[in-house]
Amino acid sequence: MEQKYNISSLGKEFDKLLEFIKREGEALTFSKGELMERQGEPARWIAYVESGCFKFVTRSVSDKKPHTTWFSFAGEFVADYPRFLYGRSALSTLEAMMPSRVLRVSGETLRNFFSQSIETMELRAVIGEHILCQFHERYIDLHCTTPRERYDLLMQRCPGIVNELPLNAIASFLCITPKTLSMLRRDITYGKK
């Protein structure tokens, strides 16, 4: 699946993390629907997605309804960060949306890597800052953009997503109903703004 923004474009710090995971990680294949982590159970893994896609699903406390809150595509990392570093309960279920191939290491392995030197400790800080920026941008998008603008931003990040993933997962991620998403797509197809 094509995407325009991936972790490798973010600099040498992320190259170091990827090199470590390639060296220490195990290659795994996930079938569509298979889980890497389950909400409420100890989070244990970080993986580099070589191919495929994962969705982050969190069930609400009140009605137990599933909400798709994030996607990790090929060229990105998938993890319940930083909870996996300490085996804390996962806040989300990480589910393969299609057959996916990853390189995976445990939180304990990565934590040991981070403790090796000042340089690797700085890498940990950079990763945390990057993730904080991603979530801050998502938070602002949810509060300050229209559904159409959120859809356009997702299409910029991953243009092929509508051909690969169910529309209900995309609608949940955009915080709109599937019906609203269908109307948006119809308006785009027929040139309405």
Tab-separated table of C-alpha atoms in Angstrom, residues 42-188:
chain	number	residue	atom	x	y	z
A	42	PRO	CA	0.181	-6.825	28.900
A	43	ALA	CA	1.622	-5.036	25.865
A	44	ARG	CA	4.913	-6.671	24.881
A	45	TRP	CA	5.984	-5.844	21.317
A	46	ILE	CA	7.232	-3.267	18.869
A	47	ALA	CA	7.403	-4.221	15.217
A	48	TYR	CA	8.543	-2.675	11.975
A	49	VAL	CA	5.866	-3.264	9.324
A	50	GLU	CA	7.588	-4.527	6.176
A	51	SER	CA	4.300	-5.076	4.342
A	52	GLY	CA	0.645	-4.821	5.199
A	53	CYS	CA	-1.213	-2.680	7.711
A	54	PHE	CA	-2.326	-2.765	11.348
A	55	LYS	CA	-5.181	-0.913	12.983
A	56	PHE	CA	-5.363	0.198	16.613
A	57	VAL	CA	-8.804	-0.541	18.074
A	58	THR	CA	-9.917	0.640	21.493
A	59	ARG	CA	-13.247	-0.392	22.965
A	60	SER	CA	-14.996	2.339	24.920
A	61	VAL	CA	-15.607	1.714	28.605
A	62	SER	CA	-19.286	2.667	28.532
A	63	ASP	CA	-20.705	0.848	25.501
A	64	LYS	CA	-17.804	-1.463	24.547
A	65	LYS	CA	-18.041	-0.115	20.983
A	66	PRO	CA	-14.786	-0.514	19.003
A	67	HIS	CA	-13.070	2.673	17.823
A	68	THR	CA	-10.276	2.620	15.236
A	69	THR	CA	-7.808	5.173	16.576
A	70	TRP	CA	-4.669	4.706	14.468
A	71	PHE	CA	-3.135	2.833	11.543
A	72	SER	CA	0.443	1.627	11.055
A	73	PHE	CA	1.389	0.981	7.434
A	74	ALA	CA	4.382	-0.568	5.684
A	75	GLY	CA	7.483	1.459	6.506
A	76	GLU	CA	6.201	2.369	9.978
A	77	PHE	CA	6.418	0.932	13.479
A	78	VAL	CA	3.478	-0.636	15.278
A	79	ALA	CA	3.441	-0.662	19.097
A	80	ASP	CA	1.405	0.464	22.077
A	81	TYR	CA	4.172	2.923	22.995
A	82	PRO	CA	5.411	3.303	25.720
A	83	ARG	CA	3.279	0.655	27.459
A	84	PHE	CA	5.066	-2.236	25.731
A	85	LEU	CA	8.399	-1.169	27.256
A	86	TYR	CA	7.175	-2.163	30.713
A	87	GLY	CA	4.538	-4.792	29.930
A	88	ARG	CA	1.716	-2.529	31.083
A	89	SER	CA	-1.841	-3.226	29.960
A	90	ALA	CA	-2.367	-2.360	26.304
A	91	LEU	CA	-4.722	0.538	25.695
A	92	SER	CA	-5.544	-0.761	22.209
A	93	THR	CA	-5.829	-3.999	20.308
A	94	LEU	CA	-3.336	-4.111	17.404
A	95	GLU	CA	-4.907	-6.070	14.548
A	96	ALA	CA	-3.569	-6.933	11.101
A	97	MET	CA	-5.909	-5.493	8.481
A	98	MET	CA	-4.472	-7.692	5.731
A	99	PRO	CA	-1.705	-10.277	5.489
A	100	SER	CA	1.260	-8.438	7.025
A	101	ARG	CA	4.961	-9.122	7.493
A	102	VAL	CA	6.835	-7.571	10.425
A	103	LEU	CA	10.144	-7.622	12.266
A	104	ARG	CA	9.315	-7.735	15.978
A	105	VAL	CA	11.225	-7.328	19.255
A	106	SER	CA	10.040	-7.322	22.837
A	107	GLY	CA	9.809	-4.259	25.013
A	108	GLU	CA	12.386	-5.751	27.359
A	109	THR	CA	14.857	-6.188	24.486
A	110	LEU	CA	14.342	-2.602	23.350
A	111	ARG	CA	14.572	-1.251	26.909
A	112	ASN	CA	17.941	-3.028	27.309
A	113	PHE	CA	19.097	-1.507	24.008
A	114	PHE	CA	18.083	1.978	25.157
A	115	SER	CA	20.089	1.592	28.383
A	116	GLN	CA	23.376	0.849	26.568
A	117	SER	CA	24.618	4.414	26.104
A	118	ILE	CA	23.804	8.111	26.159
A	119	GLU	CA	23.258	7.904	22.387
A	120	THR	CA	20.618	5.174	22.691
A	121	MET	CA	18.981	7.023	25.607
A	122	GLU	CA	18.759	10.097	23.358
A	123	LEU	CA	17.217	7.899	20.672
A	124	ARG	CA	14.522	6.893	23.153
A	125	ALA	CA	13.768	10.561	23.823
A	126	VAL	CA	13.560	11.343	20.097
A	127	ILE	CA	11.128	8.456	19.545
A	128	GLY	CA	8.955	9.636	22.427
A	129	GLU	CA	8.959	13.201	21.076
A	130	HIS	CA	8.018	11.972	17.603
A	131	ILE	CA	5.097	9.944	18.948
A	132	LEU	CA	3.953	12.869	21.094
A	133	CYS	CA	3.989	15.095	17.987
A	134	GLN	CA	1.969	12.530	16.007
A	135	PHE	CA	-0.692	12.318	18.685
A	136	HIS	CA	-0.769	16.084	19.180
A	137	GLU	CA	-1.330	16.569	15.444
A	138	ARG	CA	-4.094	13.937	15.486
A	139	TYR	CA	-5.709	15.636	18.488
A	140	ILE	CA	-5.649	19.012	16.713
A	141	ASP	CA	-6.999	17.420	13.517
A	142	LEU	CA	-9.930	15.921	15.415
A	143	HIS	CA	-10.792	19.302	16.952
A	144	CYS	CA	-9.951	21.738	14.168
A	145	THR	CA	-10.661	20.054	10.843
A	146	THR	CA	-13.803	19.038	9.036
A	147	PRO	CA	-14.502	15.405	8.192
A	148	ARG	CA	-13.550	16.177	4.571
A	149	GLU	CA	-10.228	17.679	5.681
A	150	ARG	CA	-9.490	14.629	7.863
A	151	TYR	CA	-10.304	12.347	4.931
A	152	ASP	CA	-7.981	14.358	2.663
A	153	LEU	CA	-5.172	14.179	5.247
A	154	LEU	CA	-5.555	10.390	5.473
A	155	MET	CA	-5.505	10.103	1.664
A	156	GLN	CA	-2.259	12.114	1.612
A	157	ARG	CA	-0.724	9.774	4.182
A	158	CYS	CA	-1.869	6.620	2.422
A	159	PRO	CA	-3.585	7.108	-0.951
A	160	GLY	CA	-4.432	3.417	-1.451
A	161	ILE	CA	-6.167	2.871	1.888
A	162	VAL	CA	-9.737	2.958	0.524
A	163	ASN	CA	-8.904	0.076	-1.801
A	164	GLU	CA	-7.454	-2.062	0.979
A	165	LEU	CA	-9.411	-1.487	4.183
A	166	PRO	CA	-13.088	-1.661	5.105
A	167	LEU	CA	-14.844	1.688	5.036
A	168	ASN	CA	-16.189	1.216	8.573
A	169	ALA	CA	-12.586	1.140	9.929
A	170	ILE	CA	-11.714	4.282	7.967
A	171	ALA	CA	-14.903	6.020	9.153
A	172	SER	CA	-14.138	5.118	12.778
A	173	PHE	CA	-10.610	6.525	12.429
A	174	LEU	CA	-12.030	9.761	10.993
A	175	CYS	CA	-14.635	9.926	13.821
A	176	ILE	CA	-17.545	9.907	11.379
A	177	THR	CA	-20.237	7.405	10.503
A	178	PRO	CA	-19.875	5.069	7.519
A	179	LYS	CA	-22.842	6.897	5.962
A	180	THR	CA	-21.029	10.249	6.261
A	181	LEU	CA	-17.929	8.695	4.699
A	182	SER	CA	-19.994	7.380	1.791
A	183	MET	CA	-21.494	10.839	1.247
A	184	LEU	CA	-18.018	12.421	1.368
A	185	ARG	CA	-16.705	9.969	-1.200
A	186	ARG	CA	-19.735	10.558	-3.424
A	187	ASP	CA	-19.191	14.331	-3.238
A	188	ILE	CA	-15.504	13.887	-4.114
